[in-house]
Coordinates of C-alpha atoms and ligand atoms in Angstrom, one line a residue:
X14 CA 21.3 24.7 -6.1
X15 CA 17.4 25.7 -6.0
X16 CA 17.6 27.6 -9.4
X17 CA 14.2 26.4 -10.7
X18 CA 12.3 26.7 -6.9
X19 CA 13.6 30.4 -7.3
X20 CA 12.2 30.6 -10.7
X21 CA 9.0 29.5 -9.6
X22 CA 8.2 31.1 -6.3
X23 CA 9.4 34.5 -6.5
X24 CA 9.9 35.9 -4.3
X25 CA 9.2 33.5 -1.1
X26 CA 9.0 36.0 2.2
X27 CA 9.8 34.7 5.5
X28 CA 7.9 36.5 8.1
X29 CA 9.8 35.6 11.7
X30 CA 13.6 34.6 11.9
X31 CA 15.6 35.0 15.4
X32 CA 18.6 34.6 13.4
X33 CA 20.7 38.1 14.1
X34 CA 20.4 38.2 17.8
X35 CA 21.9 34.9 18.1
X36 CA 24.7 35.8 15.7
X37 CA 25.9 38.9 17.6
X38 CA 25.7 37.1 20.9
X39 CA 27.5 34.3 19.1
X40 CA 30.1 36.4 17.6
X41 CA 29.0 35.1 14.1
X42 CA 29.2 36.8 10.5
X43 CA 25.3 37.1 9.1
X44 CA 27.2 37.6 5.8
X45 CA 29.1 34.0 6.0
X46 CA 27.8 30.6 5.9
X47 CA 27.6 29.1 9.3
X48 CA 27.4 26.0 11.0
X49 CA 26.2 26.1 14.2
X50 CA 22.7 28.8 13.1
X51 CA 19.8 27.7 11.0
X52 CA 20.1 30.1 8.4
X53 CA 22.7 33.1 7.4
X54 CA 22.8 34.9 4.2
X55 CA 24.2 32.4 1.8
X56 CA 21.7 30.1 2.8
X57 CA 18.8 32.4 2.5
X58 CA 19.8 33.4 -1.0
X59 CA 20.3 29.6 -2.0
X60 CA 16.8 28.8 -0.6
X61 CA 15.6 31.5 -2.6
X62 CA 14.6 34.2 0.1
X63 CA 14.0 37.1 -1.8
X64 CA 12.7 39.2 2.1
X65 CA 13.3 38.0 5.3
X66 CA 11.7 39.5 8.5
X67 CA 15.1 39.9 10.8
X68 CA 13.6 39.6 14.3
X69 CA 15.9 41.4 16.8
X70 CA 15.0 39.6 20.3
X71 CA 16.4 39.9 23.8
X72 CA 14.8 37.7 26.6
X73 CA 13.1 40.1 28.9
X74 CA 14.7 42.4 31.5
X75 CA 13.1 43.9 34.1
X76 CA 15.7 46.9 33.9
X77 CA 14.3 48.7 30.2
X78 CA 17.7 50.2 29.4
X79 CA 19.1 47.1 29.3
X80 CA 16.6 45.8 27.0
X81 CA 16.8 48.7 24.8
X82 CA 21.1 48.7 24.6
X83 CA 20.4 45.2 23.5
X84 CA 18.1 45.7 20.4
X85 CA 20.3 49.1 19.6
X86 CA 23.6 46.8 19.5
X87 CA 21.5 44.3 17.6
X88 CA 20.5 47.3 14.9
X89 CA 23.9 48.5 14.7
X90 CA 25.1 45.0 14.0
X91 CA 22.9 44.8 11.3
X92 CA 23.3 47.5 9.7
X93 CA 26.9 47.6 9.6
X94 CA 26.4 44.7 7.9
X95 CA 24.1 45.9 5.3
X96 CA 26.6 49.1 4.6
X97 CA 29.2 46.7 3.1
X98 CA 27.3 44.0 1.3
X99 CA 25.8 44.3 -1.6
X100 CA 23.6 41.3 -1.4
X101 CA 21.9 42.4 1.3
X102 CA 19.5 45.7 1.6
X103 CA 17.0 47.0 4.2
X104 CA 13.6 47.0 3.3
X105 CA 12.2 51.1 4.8
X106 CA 9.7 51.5 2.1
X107 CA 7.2 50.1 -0.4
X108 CA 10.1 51.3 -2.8
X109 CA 12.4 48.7 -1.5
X110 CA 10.1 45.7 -1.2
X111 CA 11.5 42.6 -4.0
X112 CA 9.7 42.8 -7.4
X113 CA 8.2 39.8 -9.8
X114 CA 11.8 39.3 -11.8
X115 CA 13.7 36.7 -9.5
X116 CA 17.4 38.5 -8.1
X117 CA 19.0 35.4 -7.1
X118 CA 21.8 37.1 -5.4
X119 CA 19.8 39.6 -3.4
X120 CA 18.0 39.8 -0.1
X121 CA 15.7 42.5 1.3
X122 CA 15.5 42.4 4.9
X123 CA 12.6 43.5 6.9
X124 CA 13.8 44.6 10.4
X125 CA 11.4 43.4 13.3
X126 CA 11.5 43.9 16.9
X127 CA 10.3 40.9 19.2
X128 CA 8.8 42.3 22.2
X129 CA 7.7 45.9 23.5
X130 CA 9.5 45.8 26.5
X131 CA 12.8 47.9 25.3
X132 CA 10.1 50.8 24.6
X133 CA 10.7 51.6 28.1
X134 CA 6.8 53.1 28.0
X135 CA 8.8 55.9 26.0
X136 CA 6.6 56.7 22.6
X137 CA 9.5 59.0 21.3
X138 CA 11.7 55.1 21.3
X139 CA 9.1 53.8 18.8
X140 CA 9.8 56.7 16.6
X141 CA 13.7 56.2 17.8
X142 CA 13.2 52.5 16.3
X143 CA 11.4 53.1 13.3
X144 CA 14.6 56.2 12.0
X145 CA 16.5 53.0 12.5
X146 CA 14.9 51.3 9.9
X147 CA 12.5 49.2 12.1
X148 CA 9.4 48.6 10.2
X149 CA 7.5 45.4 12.3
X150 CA 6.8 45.0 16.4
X151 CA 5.9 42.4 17.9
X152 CA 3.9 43.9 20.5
X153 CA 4.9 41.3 23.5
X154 CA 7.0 38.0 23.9
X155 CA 5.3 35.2 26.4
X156 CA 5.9 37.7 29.3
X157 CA 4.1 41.3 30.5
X158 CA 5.5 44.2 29.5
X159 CA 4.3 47.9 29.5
X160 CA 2.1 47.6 26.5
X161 CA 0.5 44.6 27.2
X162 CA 0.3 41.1 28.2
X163 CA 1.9 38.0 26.7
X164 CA 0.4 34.5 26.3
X165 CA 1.8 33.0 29.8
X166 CA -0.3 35.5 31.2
X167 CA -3.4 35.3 29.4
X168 CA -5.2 34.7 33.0
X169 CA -5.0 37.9 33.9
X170 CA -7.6 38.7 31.1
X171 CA -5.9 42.0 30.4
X172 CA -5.7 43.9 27.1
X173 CA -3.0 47.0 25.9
X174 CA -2.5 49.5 28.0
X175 CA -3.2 52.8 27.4
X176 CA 1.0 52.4 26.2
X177 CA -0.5 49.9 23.9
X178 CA -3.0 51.7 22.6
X179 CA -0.8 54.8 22.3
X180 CA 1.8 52.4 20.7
X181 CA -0.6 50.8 17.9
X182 CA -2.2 54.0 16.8
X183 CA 1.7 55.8 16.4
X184 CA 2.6 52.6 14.0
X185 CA -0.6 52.9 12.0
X186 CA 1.0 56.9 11.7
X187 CA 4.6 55.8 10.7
X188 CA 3.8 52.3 8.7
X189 CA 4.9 49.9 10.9
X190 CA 3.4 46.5 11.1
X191 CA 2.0 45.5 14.1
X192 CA 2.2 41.1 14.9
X193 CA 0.1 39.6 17.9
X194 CA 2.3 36.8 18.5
X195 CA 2.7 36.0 21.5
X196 CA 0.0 38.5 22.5
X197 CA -2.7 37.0 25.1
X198 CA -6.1 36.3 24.2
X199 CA -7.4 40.2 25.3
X200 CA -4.1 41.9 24.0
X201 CA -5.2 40.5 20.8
X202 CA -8.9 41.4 21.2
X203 CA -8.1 44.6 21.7
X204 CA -5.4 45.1 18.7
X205 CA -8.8 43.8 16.6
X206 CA -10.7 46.7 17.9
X207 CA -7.9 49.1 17.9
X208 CA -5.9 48.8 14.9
X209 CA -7.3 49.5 11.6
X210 CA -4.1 48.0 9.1
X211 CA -3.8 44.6 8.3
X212 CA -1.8 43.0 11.4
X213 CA 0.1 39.4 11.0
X214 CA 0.8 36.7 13.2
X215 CA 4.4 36.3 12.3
X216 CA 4.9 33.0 13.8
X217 CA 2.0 31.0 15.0
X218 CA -0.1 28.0 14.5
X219 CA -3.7 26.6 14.7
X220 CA -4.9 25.7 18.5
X221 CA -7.0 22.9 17.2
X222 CA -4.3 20.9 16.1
X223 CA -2.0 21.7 18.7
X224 CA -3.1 22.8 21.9
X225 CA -0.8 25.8 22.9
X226 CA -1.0 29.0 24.2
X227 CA 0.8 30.2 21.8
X228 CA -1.4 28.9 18.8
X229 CA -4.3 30.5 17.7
X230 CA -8.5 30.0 17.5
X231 CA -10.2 29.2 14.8
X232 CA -11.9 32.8 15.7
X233 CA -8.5 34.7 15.9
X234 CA -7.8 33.3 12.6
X235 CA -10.7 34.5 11.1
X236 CA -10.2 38.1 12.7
X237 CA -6.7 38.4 11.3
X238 CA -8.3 37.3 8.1
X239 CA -11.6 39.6 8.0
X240 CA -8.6 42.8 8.6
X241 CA -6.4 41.4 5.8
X242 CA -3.3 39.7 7.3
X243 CA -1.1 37.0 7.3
X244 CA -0.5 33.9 9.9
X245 CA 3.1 33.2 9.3
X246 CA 3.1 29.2 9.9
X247 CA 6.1 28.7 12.7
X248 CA 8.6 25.4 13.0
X249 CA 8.5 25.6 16.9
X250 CA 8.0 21.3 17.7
X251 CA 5.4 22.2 20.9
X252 CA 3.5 24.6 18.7
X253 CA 3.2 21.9 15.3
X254 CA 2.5 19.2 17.7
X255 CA 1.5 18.0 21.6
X256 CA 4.3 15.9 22.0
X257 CA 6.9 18.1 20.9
X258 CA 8.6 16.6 18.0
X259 CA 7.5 17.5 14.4
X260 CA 8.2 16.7 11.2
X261 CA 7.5 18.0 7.7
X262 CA 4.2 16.7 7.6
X263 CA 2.8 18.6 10.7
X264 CA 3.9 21.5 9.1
X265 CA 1.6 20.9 5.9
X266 CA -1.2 20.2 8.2
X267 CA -1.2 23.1 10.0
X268 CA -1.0 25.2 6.7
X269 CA -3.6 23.1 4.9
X270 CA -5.9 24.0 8.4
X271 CA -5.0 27.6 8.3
X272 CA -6.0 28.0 4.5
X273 CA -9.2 26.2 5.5
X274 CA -10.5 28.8 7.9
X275 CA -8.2 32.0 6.8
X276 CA -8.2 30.8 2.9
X277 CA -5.4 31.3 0.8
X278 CA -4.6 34.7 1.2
X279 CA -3.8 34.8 4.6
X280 CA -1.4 32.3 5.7
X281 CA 2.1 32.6 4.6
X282 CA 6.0 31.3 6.2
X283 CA 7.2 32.6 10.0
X284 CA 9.3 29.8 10.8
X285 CA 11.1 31.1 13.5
X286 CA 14.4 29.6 12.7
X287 CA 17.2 30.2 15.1
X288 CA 14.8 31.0 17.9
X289 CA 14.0 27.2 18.2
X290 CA 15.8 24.1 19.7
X291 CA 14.7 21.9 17.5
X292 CA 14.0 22.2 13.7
X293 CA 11.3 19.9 12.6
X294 CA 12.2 16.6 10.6
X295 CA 13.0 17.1 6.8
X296 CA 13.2 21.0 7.7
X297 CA 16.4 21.2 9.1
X298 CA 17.6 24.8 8.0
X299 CA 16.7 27.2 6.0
X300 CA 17.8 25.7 2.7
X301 CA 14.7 23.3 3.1
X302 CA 11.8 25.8 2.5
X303 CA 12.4 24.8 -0.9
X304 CA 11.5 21.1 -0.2
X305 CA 8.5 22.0 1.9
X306 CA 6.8 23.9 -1.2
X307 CA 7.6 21.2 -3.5
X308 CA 6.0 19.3 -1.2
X309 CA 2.9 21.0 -1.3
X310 CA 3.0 20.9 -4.8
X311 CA 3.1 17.6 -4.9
X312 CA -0.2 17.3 -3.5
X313 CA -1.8 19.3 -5.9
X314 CA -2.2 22.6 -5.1
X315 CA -2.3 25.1 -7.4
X316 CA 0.9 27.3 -8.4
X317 CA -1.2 30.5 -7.6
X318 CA -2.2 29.3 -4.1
X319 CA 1.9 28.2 -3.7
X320 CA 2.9 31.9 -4.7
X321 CA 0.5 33.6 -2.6
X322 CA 1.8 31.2 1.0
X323 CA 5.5 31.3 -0.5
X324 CA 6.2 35.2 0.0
X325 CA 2.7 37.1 -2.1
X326 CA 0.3 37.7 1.3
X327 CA 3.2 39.0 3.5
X328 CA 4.3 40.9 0.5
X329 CA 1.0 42.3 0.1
X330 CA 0.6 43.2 3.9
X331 CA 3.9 45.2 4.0
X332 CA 2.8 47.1 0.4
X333 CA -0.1 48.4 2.1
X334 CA 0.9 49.2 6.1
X335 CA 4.6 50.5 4.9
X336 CA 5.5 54.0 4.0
X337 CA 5.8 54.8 0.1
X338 CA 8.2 57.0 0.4
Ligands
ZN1 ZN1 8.8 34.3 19.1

């Protein structure tokens, strides 16, 4: 359906998708098409996804076990998954990140976790997490947890915890990405000072266009920049625009912002499908990434600049935080 998009952007990297939590709780088939998700395998491979960042996500629970059963059940799912399908494989090392020859009928999967709080404050989880193939945490959702504070409570002014700290410095050891969305203003301060990889923000958008917590300032664009990361741009309406409803255009603006102040290198795709309401107009699943890039080309930009926002920067990020081997 996309043939010559595939051909052209190889391969295009989505860095946030809340798609595999939503089918276990729905009883759903990852492998099938679906109706009632934004995306599912079939789609992804006709969109041209050659990696997807799989973000396992359970709201949070002030009982940690219950948390952690959830992303375990989640993994499991997954995996079992993976073990009978040959389209689909787990990304664990450099070695298994996609290539420059397009493979049409094959995804890599990147397996995130959205939100410290099923750590339990237990380092020896982490390490738990990452034998599971886990190679990307989101440190906090909105909320507190024990490694730090989310964005709805960014008044407190706190950082990471010692946890944190402790947390951050045992990814840089295994190879694990570490993403500050969501993070408060300090948490992210902190992972600046702390962290030495290249961090992302998987799935968030420029403040000055849309005034969110969740967004980011010009400065914390910069930062993630200066350390060599990515801002994946998210689909969320409230975070592309104040009155809540987006369309494709408010998409490009926010990506032609962020490759104004972070330049080309640093901005790439987190559109957080399946962990929004609402998708915006002329996006409506993921089968539309497609249209967005040709979109972009259509005004001019150069093929290079395309490849590099379509899938190279997050590709380059994971090729130098992951394991090789
Ligand atoms: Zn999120």
């Amino acid at each position: 359906m996309h043939k010559s998009t595939i051909s052209s952007y190889w391969p295009i990297v989505d860095g946030h998708m809340d798609t595999i939590s939503i089918m276990y709780e729905s009883d759903l088939d990852f492998s099938r098409r679906q109706t009632q998700t934004h995306s599912d395998l079939v789609r992804l491979l006709e969109a041209g996804i050659g990696l997807q960042v799989l973000a396992l996500f359970t709201r949070p629970n002030s009982n940690k076990s219950v948390s952690l059963q959830k992303i375990l059940s989640y993994l499991e799912y997954i995996h079992g998954i993976a073990d009978g399908e040959p389209r689909l494989q787990i990304v664990k090392t450099t070695a298994d990140l996609p290539g420059k020859t397009p493979e049409p009928d094959n995804l890599r999967a990147l397996l995130a976790v959205e939100g410290g709080d099923c750590l339990g404050g237990e380092l020896w989880v982490l390490r738990l997490l990452y034998r599971l193939g886990v190679r990307l945490l989101t440190l906090t959702w909105s909320n507190r947890n024990q490694l730090a504070d989310g964005v709805w409570e960014a008044d407190s002014k706190g950082g990471l915890t010692r946890f944190g700290r402790e947390v951050v410095q045992e990814m840089g050891k295994l190879g694990m990405v570490v993403d500050v969305s969501h993070l408060s203003p300090a948490g992210f301060w902190d992972v600046a000072k702390h962290v030495s990889d290249p961090f992302v923000a998987s799935h968030s958008n420029a403040v000055e266009l849309c005034n969110h917590p969740r967004n980011l300032t010009d400065e914390q664009i910069k930062c993630i920049a200066d350390h060599g990361g990515v801002i994946g741009v998210c689909f969320c309406g409230p975070h592309l625009a104040e009155s809540g409803r987006a369309n494709l255009d408010h998409v490009i603006a926010h990506i032609e912002y962020l490759w104004r102040v972070a330049g080309e290198e640093h901005v790439g795709l987190g559109t957080d499908y399946d962990g929004i309401n609402e998708t915006p107009e002329g996006l409506k699943d993921v089968t539309y990434l497609p249209k967005l890039l040709e979109a972009l080309a259509a005004r001019g930009y150069s093929h290079t600049r395309l490849e590099k926002f379509a899938g190279a920067n997050f590709l380059r990020v994971f090729q130098e935080v992951l394991p090789s081997d």
